[in-house]
CSV table of N, CA and C in Angstrom, one decimal:
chain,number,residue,atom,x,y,z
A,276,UNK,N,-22.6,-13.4,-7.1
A,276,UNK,CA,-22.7,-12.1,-7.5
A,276,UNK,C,-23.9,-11.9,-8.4
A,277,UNK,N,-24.0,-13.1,-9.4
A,277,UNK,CA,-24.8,-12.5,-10.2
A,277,UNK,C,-26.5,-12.5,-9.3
A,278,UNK,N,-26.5,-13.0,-8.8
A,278,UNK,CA,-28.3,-13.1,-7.7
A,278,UNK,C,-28.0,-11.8,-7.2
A,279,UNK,N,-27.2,-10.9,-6.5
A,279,UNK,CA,-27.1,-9.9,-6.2
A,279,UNK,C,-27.3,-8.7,-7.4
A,280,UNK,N,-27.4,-8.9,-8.1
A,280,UNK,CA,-27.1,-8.2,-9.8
A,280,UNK,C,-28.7,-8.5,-10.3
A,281,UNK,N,-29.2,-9.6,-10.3
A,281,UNK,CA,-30.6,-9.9,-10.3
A,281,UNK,C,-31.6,-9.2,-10.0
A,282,UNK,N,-31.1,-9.1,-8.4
A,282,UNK,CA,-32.3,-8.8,-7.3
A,282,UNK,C,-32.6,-7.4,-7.3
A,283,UNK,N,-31.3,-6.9,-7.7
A,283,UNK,CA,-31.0,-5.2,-7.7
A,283,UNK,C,-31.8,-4.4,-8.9
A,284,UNK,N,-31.6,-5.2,-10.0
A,284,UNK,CA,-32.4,-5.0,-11.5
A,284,UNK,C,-33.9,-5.4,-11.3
A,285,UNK,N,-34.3,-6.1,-10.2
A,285,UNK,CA,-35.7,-6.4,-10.1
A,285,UNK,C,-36.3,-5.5,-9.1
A,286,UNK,N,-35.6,-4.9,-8.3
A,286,UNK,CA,-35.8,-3.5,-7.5
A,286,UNK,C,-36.2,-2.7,-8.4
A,287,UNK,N,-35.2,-2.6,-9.3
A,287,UNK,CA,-35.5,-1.2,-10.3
A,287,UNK,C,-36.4,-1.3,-11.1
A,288,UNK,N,-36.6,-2.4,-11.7
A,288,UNK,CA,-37.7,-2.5,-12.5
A,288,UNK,C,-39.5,-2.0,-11.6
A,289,UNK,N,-39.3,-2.5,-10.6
A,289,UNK,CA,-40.5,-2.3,-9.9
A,289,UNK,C,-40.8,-1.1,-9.2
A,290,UNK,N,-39.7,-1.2,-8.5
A,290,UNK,CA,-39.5,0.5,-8.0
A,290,UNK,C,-39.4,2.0,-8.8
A,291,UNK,N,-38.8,1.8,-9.7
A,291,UNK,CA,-38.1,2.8,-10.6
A,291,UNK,C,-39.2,3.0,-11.5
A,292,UNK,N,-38.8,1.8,-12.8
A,292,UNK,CA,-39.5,1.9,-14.1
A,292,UNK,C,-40.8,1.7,-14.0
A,293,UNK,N,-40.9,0.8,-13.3
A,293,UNK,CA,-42.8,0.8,-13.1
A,293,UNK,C,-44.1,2.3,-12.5
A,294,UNK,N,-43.4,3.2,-12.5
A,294,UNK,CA,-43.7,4.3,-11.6
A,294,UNK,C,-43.2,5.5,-12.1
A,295,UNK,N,-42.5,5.3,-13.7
A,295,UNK,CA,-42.5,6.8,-14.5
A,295,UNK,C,-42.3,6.1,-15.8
A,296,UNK,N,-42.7,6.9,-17.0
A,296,UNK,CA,-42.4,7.1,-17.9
A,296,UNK,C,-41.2,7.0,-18.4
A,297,UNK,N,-41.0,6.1,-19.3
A,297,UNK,CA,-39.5,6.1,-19.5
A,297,UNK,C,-39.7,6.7,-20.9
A,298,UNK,N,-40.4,7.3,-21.6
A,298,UNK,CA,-40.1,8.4,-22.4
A,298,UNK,C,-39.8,9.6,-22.3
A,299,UNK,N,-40.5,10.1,-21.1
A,299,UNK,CA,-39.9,11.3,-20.8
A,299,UNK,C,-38.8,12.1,-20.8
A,300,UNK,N,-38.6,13.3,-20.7
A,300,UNK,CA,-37.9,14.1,-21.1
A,300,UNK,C,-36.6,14.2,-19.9
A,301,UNK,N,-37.7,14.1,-18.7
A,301,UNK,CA,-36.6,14.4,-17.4
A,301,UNK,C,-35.9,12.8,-17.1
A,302,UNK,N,-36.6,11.6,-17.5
A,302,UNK,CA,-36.5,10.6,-17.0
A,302,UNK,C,-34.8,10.3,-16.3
A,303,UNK,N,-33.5,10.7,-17.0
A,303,UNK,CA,-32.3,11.1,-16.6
A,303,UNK,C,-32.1,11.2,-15.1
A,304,UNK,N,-33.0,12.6,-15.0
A,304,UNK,CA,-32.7,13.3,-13.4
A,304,UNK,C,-33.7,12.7,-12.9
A,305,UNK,N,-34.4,11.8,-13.0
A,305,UNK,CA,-35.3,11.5,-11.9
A,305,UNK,C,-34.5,10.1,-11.6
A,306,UNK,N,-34.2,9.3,-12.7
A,306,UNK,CA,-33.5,8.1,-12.3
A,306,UNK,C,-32.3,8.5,-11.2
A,307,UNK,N,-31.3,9.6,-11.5
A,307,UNK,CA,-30.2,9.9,-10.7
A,307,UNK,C,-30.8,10.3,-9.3
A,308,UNK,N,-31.7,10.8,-9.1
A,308,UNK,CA,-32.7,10.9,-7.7
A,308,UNK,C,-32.9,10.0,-7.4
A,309,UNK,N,-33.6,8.9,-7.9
A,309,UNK,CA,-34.1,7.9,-7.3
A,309,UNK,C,-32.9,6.7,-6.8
A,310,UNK,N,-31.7,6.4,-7.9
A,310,UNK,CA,-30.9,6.3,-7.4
A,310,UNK,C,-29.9,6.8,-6.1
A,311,UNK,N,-29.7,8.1,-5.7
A,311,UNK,CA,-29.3,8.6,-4.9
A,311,UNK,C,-29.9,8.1,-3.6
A,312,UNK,N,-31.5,8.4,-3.4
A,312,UNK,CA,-32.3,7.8,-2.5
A,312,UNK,C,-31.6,6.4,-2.0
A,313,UNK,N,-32.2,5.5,-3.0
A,313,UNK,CA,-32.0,4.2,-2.9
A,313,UNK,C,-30.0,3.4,-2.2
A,314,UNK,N,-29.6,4.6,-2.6
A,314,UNK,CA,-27.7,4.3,-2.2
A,314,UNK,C,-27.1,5.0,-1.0
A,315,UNK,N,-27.6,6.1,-0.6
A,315,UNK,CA,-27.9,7.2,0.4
A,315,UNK,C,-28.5,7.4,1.1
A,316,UNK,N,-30.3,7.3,1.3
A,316,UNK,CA,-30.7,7.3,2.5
A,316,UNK,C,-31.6,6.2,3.0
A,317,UNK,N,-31.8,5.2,2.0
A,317,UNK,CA,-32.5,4.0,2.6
A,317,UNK,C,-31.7,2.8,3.0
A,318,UNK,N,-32.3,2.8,4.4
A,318,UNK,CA,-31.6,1.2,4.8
A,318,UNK,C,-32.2,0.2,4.3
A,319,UNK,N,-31.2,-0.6,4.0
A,319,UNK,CA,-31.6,-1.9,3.2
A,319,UNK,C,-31.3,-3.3,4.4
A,320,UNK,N,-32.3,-3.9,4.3
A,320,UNK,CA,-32.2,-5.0,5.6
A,320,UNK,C,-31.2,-5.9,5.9
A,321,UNK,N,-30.4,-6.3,4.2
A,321,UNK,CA,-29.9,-7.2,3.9
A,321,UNK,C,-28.1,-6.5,4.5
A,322,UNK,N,-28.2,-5.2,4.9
A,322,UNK,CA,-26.9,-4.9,5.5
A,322,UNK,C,-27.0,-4.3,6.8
A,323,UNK,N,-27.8,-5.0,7.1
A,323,UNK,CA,-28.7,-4.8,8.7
A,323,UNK,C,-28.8,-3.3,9.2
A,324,UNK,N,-29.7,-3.0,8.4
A,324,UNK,CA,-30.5,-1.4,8.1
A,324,UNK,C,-29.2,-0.4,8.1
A,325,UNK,N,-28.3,-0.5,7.2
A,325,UNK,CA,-27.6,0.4,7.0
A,325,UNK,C,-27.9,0.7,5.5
A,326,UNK,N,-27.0,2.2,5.2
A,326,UNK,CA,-27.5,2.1,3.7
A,326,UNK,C,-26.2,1.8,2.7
A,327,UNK,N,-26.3,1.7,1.3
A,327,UNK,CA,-25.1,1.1,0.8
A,327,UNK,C,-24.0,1.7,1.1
A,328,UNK,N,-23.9,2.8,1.5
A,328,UNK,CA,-23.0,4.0,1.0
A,328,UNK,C,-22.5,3.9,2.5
A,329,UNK,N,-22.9,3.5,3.6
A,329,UNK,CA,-22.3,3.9,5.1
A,329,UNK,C,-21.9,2.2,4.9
A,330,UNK,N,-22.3,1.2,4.1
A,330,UNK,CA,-21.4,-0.1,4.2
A,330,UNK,C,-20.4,0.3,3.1
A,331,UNK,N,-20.2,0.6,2.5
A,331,UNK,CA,-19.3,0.8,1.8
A,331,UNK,C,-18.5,1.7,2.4
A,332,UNK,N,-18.6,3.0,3.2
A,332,UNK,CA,-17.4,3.1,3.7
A,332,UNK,C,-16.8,2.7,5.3
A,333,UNK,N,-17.3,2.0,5.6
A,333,UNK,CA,-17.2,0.9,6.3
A,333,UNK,C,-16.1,0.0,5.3
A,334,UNK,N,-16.4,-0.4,4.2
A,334,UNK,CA,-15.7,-1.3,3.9
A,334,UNK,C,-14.6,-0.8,3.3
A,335,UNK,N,-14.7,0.1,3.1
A,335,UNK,CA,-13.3,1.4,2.1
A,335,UNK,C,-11.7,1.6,3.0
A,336,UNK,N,-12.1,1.4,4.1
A,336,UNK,CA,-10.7,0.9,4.9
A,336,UNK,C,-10.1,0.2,4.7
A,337,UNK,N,-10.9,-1.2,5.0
A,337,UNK,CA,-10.2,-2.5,4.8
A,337,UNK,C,-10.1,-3.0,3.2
A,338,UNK,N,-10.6,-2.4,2.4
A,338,UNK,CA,-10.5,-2.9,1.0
A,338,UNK,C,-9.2,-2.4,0.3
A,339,UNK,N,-8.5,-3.0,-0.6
A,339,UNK,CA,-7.3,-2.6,-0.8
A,339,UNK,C,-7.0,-1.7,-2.0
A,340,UNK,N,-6.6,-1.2,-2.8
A,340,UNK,CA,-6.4,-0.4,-4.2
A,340,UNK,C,-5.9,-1.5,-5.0
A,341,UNK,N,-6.6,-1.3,-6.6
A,341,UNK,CA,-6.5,-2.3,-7.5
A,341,UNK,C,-5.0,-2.8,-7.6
A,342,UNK,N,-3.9,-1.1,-7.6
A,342,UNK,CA,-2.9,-1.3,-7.6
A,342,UNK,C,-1.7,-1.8,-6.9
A,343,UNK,N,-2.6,-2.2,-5.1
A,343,UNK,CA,-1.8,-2.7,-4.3
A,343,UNK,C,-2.2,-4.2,-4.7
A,344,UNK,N,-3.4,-4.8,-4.8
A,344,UNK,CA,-3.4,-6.0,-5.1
A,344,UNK,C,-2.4,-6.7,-6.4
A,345,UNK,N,-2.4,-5.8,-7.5
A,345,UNK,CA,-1.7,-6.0,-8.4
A,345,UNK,C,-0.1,-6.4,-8.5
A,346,UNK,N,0.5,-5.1,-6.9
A,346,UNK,CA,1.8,-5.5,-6.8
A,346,UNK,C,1.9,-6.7,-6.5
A,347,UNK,N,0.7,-7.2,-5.3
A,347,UNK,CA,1.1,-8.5,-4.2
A,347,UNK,C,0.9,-9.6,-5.4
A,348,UNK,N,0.5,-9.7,-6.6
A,348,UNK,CA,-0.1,-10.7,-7.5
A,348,UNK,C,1.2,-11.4,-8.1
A,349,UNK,N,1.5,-12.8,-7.6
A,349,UNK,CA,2.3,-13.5,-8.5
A,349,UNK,C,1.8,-14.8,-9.0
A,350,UNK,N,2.0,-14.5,-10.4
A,350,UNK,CA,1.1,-15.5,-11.1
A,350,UNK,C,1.9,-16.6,-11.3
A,351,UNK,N,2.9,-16.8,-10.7
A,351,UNK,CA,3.9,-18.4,-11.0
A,351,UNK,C,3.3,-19.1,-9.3
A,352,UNK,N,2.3,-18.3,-8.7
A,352,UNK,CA,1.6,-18.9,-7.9
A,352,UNK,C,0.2,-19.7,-7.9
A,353,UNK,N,-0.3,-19.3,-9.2
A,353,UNK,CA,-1.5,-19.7,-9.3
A,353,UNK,C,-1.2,-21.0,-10.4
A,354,UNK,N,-2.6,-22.3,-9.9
A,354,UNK,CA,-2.5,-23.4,-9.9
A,354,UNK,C,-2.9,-23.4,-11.4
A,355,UNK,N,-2.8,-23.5,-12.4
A,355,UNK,CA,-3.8,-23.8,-13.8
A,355,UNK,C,-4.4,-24.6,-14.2
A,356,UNK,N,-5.7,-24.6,-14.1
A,356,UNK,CA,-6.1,-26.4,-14.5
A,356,UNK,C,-6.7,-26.1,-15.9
A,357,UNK,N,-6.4,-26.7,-16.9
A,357,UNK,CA,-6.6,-26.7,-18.4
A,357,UNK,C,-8.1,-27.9,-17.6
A,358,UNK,N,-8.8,-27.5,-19.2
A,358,UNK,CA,-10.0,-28.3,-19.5
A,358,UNK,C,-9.8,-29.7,-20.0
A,359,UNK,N,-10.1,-30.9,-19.3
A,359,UNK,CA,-9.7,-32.3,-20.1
A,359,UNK,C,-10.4,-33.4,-19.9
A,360,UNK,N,-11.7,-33.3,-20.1
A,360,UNK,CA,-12.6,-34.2,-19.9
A,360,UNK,C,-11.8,-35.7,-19.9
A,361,UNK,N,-11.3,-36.1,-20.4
A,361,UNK,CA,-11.3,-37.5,-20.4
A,361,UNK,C,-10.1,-37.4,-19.5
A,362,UNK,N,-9.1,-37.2,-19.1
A,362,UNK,CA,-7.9,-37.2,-18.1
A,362,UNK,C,-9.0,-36.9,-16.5
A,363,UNK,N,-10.0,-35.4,-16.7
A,363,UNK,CA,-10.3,-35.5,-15.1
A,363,UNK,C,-11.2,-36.7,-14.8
A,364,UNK,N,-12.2,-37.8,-16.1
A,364,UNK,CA,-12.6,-38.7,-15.8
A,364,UNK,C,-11.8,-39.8,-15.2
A,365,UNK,N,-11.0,-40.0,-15.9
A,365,UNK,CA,-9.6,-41.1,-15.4
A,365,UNK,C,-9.0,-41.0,-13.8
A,366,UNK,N,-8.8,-39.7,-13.9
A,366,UNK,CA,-8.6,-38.8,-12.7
A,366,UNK,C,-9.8,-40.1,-11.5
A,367,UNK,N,-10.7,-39.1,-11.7
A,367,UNK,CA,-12.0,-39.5,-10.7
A,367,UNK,C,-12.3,-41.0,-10.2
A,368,UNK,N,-11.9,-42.0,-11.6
A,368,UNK,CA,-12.1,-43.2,-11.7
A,368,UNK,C,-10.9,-43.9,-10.3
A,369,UNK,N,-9.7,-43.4,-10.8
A,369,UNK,CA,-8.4,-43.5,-9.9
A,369,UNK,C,-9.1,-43.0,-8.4
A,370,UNK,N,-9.2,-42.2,-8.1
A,370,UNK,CA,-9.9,-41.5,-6.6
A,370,UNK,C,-10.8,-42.8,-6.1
A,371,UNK,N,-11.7,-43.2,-7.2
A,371,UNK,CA,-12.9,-43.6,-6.4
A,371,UNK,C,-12.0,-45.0,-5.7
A,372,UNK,N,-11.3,-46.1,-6.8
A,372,UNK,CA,-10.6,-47.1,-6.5
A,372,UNK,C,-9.5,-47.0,-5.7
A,373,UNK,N,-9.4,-45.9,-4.4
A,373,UNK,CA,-8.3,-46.2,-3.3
A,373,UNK,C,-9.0,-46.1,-2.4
């Protein structure tokens, strides 16, 4: 996620910020335009020329509500592994010698 987070902030920097004034007065409503563009009517390649907004509701079906995931969530299911350098070395040593 975070390379996706990257790449998006290096869009903007080049696209956006590089190409107005960021003291300006309107800077606000131009960002929210240029955003809109960018989420709304430009296809982006990487979601094979669709734009985010028609993949996303594309994905808005099959995605679930925070609150349905939350019901299905049982945490006496999940595995915990505490931090313990010298036990997962021991560990490893054991693995390699069978």
């Amino acid at each position: 996620m975070n390379g996706k987070v990257e790449r998006s902030q290096k869009t903007d920097k080049s696209e956006f910020y590089a190409t107005v004034d960021i003291n300006s007065e309107d800077i606000q409503d131009k960002l929210a335009e240029w955003q809109h563009d960018y989420n709304w009517m430009r296809p982006h390649s990487a979601l094979k020329g669709k734009t985010p907004m028609e993949r996303y509701f594309e994905l808005c079906e099959e995605t679930p509500f925070s609150d349905e995931v939350q019901k299905q969530y049982n945490p006496s299911n999940e595995r915990i592994q505490h931090a313990n350098y010298k036990m997962d070395l021991e560990i490893a040593k054991l693995k390699r010698s069978l």
